[in-house]
Structures are given as C-alpha cells and as structure tokens.
Amino acid sequence: MKWWSKNAHLNVKQNWIRAVFIFAVSIILIACSQVKHEPKAGEYGEKLVNSILLTPSEIQALNKAVMDPPKDAFQRPNVGISFQADAAQNPYRFVLVVKGTTVQAGKTELKWIGGVQSENSNGYHPEVFQSDDSHGYEANESILLVVSSDPFSVSESNNGMNYAVQAELMEASNLQFQSVELQIWQGKGSQYN
C-alpha cells in the first residue's frame, strides 16, 4: 500500500509540474505571436462599405517616394476612395491596409495626411494618419501595417451624397510597398486611435 501511495504522489507531482510548464509555454507563445491582421468586421466598423487596391503604377510611385522623397509637397503620391453617405449609419472610418517588406533591420515609419470631403465642397480638414508600430524588424521581413483615420460622421442634410477620402504620403521609411488597400468602414468599431 505504501508503494502505491508513493507512486501516486509522484505521479500527481509530475502531472502538476507538467501542467504548469505547458501553461507557461502557452502564455509565452501567445505573447510572442501577437501578429497584426487585416481589419475584420467589428474592429474599424460593422460593415465594409467600399474597398479598392492600388494599381501597380500607384505602388511604384509610393516606392519611389520612399527612396527619394519629393521636395515639393504637391508632388507627394496621393490615394483616394469614395463612398455614399448615410447619416443613419454614422460613424465612418478610413483604413489603409499596407503590405510590404522591410528594406533593412529596424523600425518602419508610415505617415499620411488626408481628410474627407463631400462632392459639393472644395476642401477638407486635414488629419494625420500614421502607424504606431514600434516593432523592430529583420531585413526583408514581410510586414502588415494598418493605418486608420479617427471615426467621422456625415450630416443628415448630406444623405445620399458621395464623399471622398484622400490621403497623401507624408513620410515612409524602411518599407517597400507590395500592396495597399483603401477601405471605408461604416458603424461603430472596437479600434480607436
């Protein structure tokens, strides 16, 4: 009887140590594998209203601007997307999903300036959109950056009107663009600047 109870005690102790070890390894893996992902419904809005991919020539212009930033602000590459307004579906959110690779080891920086305007206005209130990515990357590492505007609303008097969101590339470093998707999300989301 003593032999069995000794083995049972040893078995329980080994199982407990094994469980603690598996739990600790799981926590470490979860902490190390927090990978950014493309926007999902509920994060930047409830519904994706419009989405476009930039053309290869637009991607080429962005990459050229990273290597040789234009000295004149009016020559910066710009992007845009439109949507039809419905005040009952406020707020809206503009999101850029950028895929690329790092040029060298280190951090990346990505900053846009832009804003929203209706089809009957001649300007917009500028806002800076930037990635707050402080991760250190290896050279030639694949990256995904999600950059978004603050939530914004349209007035009821503009229901049915087309709106455009425009953004100009202000700064980019240690990044070679492979694809850029522009998105407009509608409704409340869990991600806020």
Coordinates of C-alpha atoms in Angstrom, one line a residue:
M1 CA 0.0 0.0 0.0
K2 CA 2.9 2.4 0.8
W3 CA 4.5 1.7 -2.6
W4 CA 1.2 2.6 -4.5
S5 CA 0.7 5.8 -2.5
K6 CA 4.3 6.8 -3.1
N7 CA 3.9 6.3 -6.9
A8 CA 0.5 8.1 -6.9
H9 CA 2.0 11.1 -5.1
L10 CA 5.0 11.1 -7.5
N11 CA 2.5 10.9 -10.5
V12 CA 0.4 13.8 -9.2
K13 CA 3.5 15.9 -8.6
Q14 CA 4.8 15.2 -12.2
N15 CA 1.4 15.9 -13.7
W16 CA 1.2 19.2 -11.8
I17 CA 4.7 20.3 -12.9
R18 CA 3.9 19.3 -16.5
A19 CA 0.6 21.3 -16.4
V20 CA 2.5 24.4 -15.0
F21 CA 5.1 24.0 -17.7
I22 CA 2.6 23.7 -20.5
F23 CA 0.7 26.7 -19.2
A24 CA 3.8 28.9 -19.0
V25 CA 4.9 27.9 -22.6
S26 CA 1.4 28.7 -23.8
I27 CA 1.5 32.2 -22.3
I28 CA 4.9 32.9 -23.8
L29 CA 3.8 31.7 -27.2
I30 CA 0.7 33.9 -27.1
A31 CA 2.7 36.9 -26.0
C32 CA 5.3 36.4 -28.8
S33 CA 2.8 35.7 -31.6
Q34 CA 0.6 38.8 -31.4
V35 CA 0.6 39.3 -35.2
K36 CA -1.3 42.2 -36.8
H37 CA -4.1 41.1 -39.1
E38 CA -6.2 42.6 -41.7
P39 CA -9.3 44.5 -40.4
K40 CA -12.3 42.4 -39.5
A41 CA -15.9 43.4 -39.1
G42 CA -16.4 45.0 -35.7
E43 CA -12.8 46.4 -35.4
Y44 CA -12.9 49.6 -37.5
G45 CA -16.7 49.4 -38.2
E46 CA -19.5 47.0 -38.5
K47 CA -19.6 46.9 -42.3
L48 CA -17.1 47.4 -45.1
V49 CA -18.7 49.9 -47.4
N50 CA -16.0 50.2 -50.1
S51 CA -12.6 48.8 -50.8
I52 CA -10.0 49.3 -53.6
L53 CA -6.5 48.0 -54.3
L54 CA -3.9 50.4 -55.6
T55 CA -2.6 49.7 -59.1
P56 CA 1.0 48.6 -59.8
S57 CA 1.9 52.1 -61.1
E58 CA 0.5 53.7 -57.9
I59 CA 2.5 51.2 -55.8
Q60 CA 5.6 52.1 -57.9
A61 CA 5.0 55.8 -57.2
L62 CA 4.9 55.1 -53.4
N63 CA 8.1 53.1 -53.5
K64 CA 9.8 55.9 -55.5
A65 CA 8.7 58.4 -52.9
V66 CA 10.2 56.3 -50.1
M67 CA 13.6 56.1 -51.8
D68 CA 13.6 59.8 -53.0
P69 CA 11.0 61.9 -51.1
P70 CA 9.6 64.7 -53.2
K71 CA 10.8 68.2 -52.1
D72 CA 7.5 69.8 -53.2
A73 CA 4.5 68.8 -51.1
F74 CA 2.3 69.0 -54.2
Q75 CA 4.3 66.1 -55.8
R76 CA 3.6 63.6 -53.0
P77 CA 1.8 60.5 -54.1
N78 CA -1.8 60.5 -53.1
V79 CA -4.6 58.0 -52.9
G80 CA -8.4 58.2 -52.6
I81 CA -11.6 56.3 -52.2
S82 CA -15.3 57.3 -52.3
F83 CA -18.5 56.2 -50.6
Q84 CA -22.1 57.2 -50.5
A85 CA -23.2 58.9 -47.2
D86 CA -25.9 57.8 -44.9
A87 CA -26.1 59.7 -41.6
A88 CA -28.1 56.8 -40.0
Q89 CA -25.0 54.6 -40.4
N90 CA -22.6 57.0 -38.7
P91 CA -19.7 56.9 -37.9
Y92 CA -17.4 56.0 -40.8
R93 CA -13.7 55.2 -40.8
F94 CA -11.0 55.3 -43.5
V95 CA -8.4 52.5 -43.2
L96 CA -5.2 51.8 -45.2
V97 CA -4.0 48.2 -45.2
V98 CA -0.4 48.2 -46.3
K99 CA 1.6 45.0 -47.1
G100 CA 5.3 45.2 -47.8
T101 CA 8.8 44.2 -46.8
T102 CA 11.4 46.0 -44.7
V103 CA 14.5 47.3 -46.6
Q104 CA 16.8 46.8 -43.6
A105 CA 16.7 45.7 -40.0
G106 CA 15.0 48.1 -37.7
K107 CA 11.7 50.0 -37.3
T108 CA 9.4 51.3 -40.0
E109 CA 7.6 54.6 -40.2
L110 CA 4.5 55.4 -42.2
K111 CA 2.6 58.7 -42.1
W112 CA -0.2 60.0 -44.3
I113 CA -2.1 63.3 -44.3
G114 CA -5.6 63.5 -45.6
G115 CA -9.3 64.1 -45.0
V116 CA -12.9 63.7 -46.1
Q117 CA -14.9 66.0 -48.4
S118 CA -18.3 65.9 -49.9
E119 CA -18.9 66.2 -53.7
N120 CA -20.2 69.8 -53.2
S121 CA -17.2 71.1 -51.1
N122 CA -13.8 72.3 -52.3
G123 CA -11.6 71.2 -49.4
Y124 CA -11.2 69.1 -46.3
H125 CA -10.0 69.5 -42.7
P126 CA -6.6 67.7 -42.8
E127 CA -5.9 64.8 -40.4
V128 CA -2.6 62.8 -40.0
F129 CA -2.9 59.0 -40.2
Q130 CA 0.2 57.1 -39.1
S131 CA 1.3 53.7 -37.9
D132 CA 2.5 53.5 -34.3
D133 CA 4.5 50.4 -35.0
S134 CA 7.4 50.2 -32.6
H135 CA 8.4 46.6 -33.5
G136 CA 12.0 46.0 -34.7
Y137 CA 12.1 44.0 -37.9
E138 CA 14.7 42.0 -39.7
A139 CA 15.8 43.0 -43.2
N140 CA 13.4 41.8 -45.9
E141 CA 10.8 40.8 -43.4
S142 CA 7.2 40.8 -44.5
I143 CA 5.1 43.4 -42.7
L144 CA 1.4 44.4 -42.5
L145 CA 0.6 47.9 -41.3
V146 CA -3.0 49.0 -40.7
V147 CA -3.4 52.8 -40.6
S148 CA -6.7 54.4 -39.9
S149 CA -8.5 57.8 -39.5
D150 CA -10.4 58.8 -36.5
P151 CA -14.1 57.9 -36.8
F152 CA -16.1 60.7 -38.6
S153 CA -19.8 61.4 -39.2
V154 CA -21.8 62.9 -42.1
S155 CA -24.8 65.1 -41.6
E156 CA -28.4 64.2 -42.4
S157 CA -28.6 67.0 -45.0
N158 CA -25.9 65.2 -47.0
N159 CA -27.6 61.8 -47.1
G160 CA -27.2 60.1 -50.5
M161 CA -24.3 62.4 -51.4
N162 CA -20.9 61.0 -52.4
Y163 CA -17.9 61.6 -50.2
A164 CA -14.3 61.1 -51.0
V165 CA -11.4 60.4 -48.6
Q166 CA -8.0 61.5 -49.9
A167 CA -4.6 60.9 -48.4
E168 CA -1.0 62.0 -49.3
L169 CA 2.1 60.0 -48.3
M170 CA 4.0 62.3 -45.9
E171 CA 6.7 60.0 -44.6
A172 CA 7.7 56.4 -45.1
S173 CA 11.0 54.7 -44.1
N174 CA 12.3 51.2 -44.1
L175 CA 9.4 50.0 -46.2
Q176 CA 8.9 48.7 -49.7
F177 CA 5.2 48.7 -50.6
Q178 CA 3.8 45.5 -52.2
S179 CA 0.1 46.3 -51.9
V180 CA -2.1 49.0 -50.4
E181 CA -5.8 48.5 -49.9
L182 CA -8.1 51.5 -49.1
Q183 CA -11.2 50.8 -47.1
I184 CA -14.2 52.6 -45.8
W185 CA -15.9 51.1 -42.8
Q186 CA -19.4 52.0 -41.5
G187 CA -20.7 51.8 -38.0
K188 CA -19.0 51.6 -34.5
G189 CA -15.8 49.6 -34.1
S190 CA -13.7 48.5 -31.2
Q191 CA -10.4 50.0 -32.5
Y192 CA -10.0 53.7 -31.8
N193 CA -7.0 56.0 -32.2

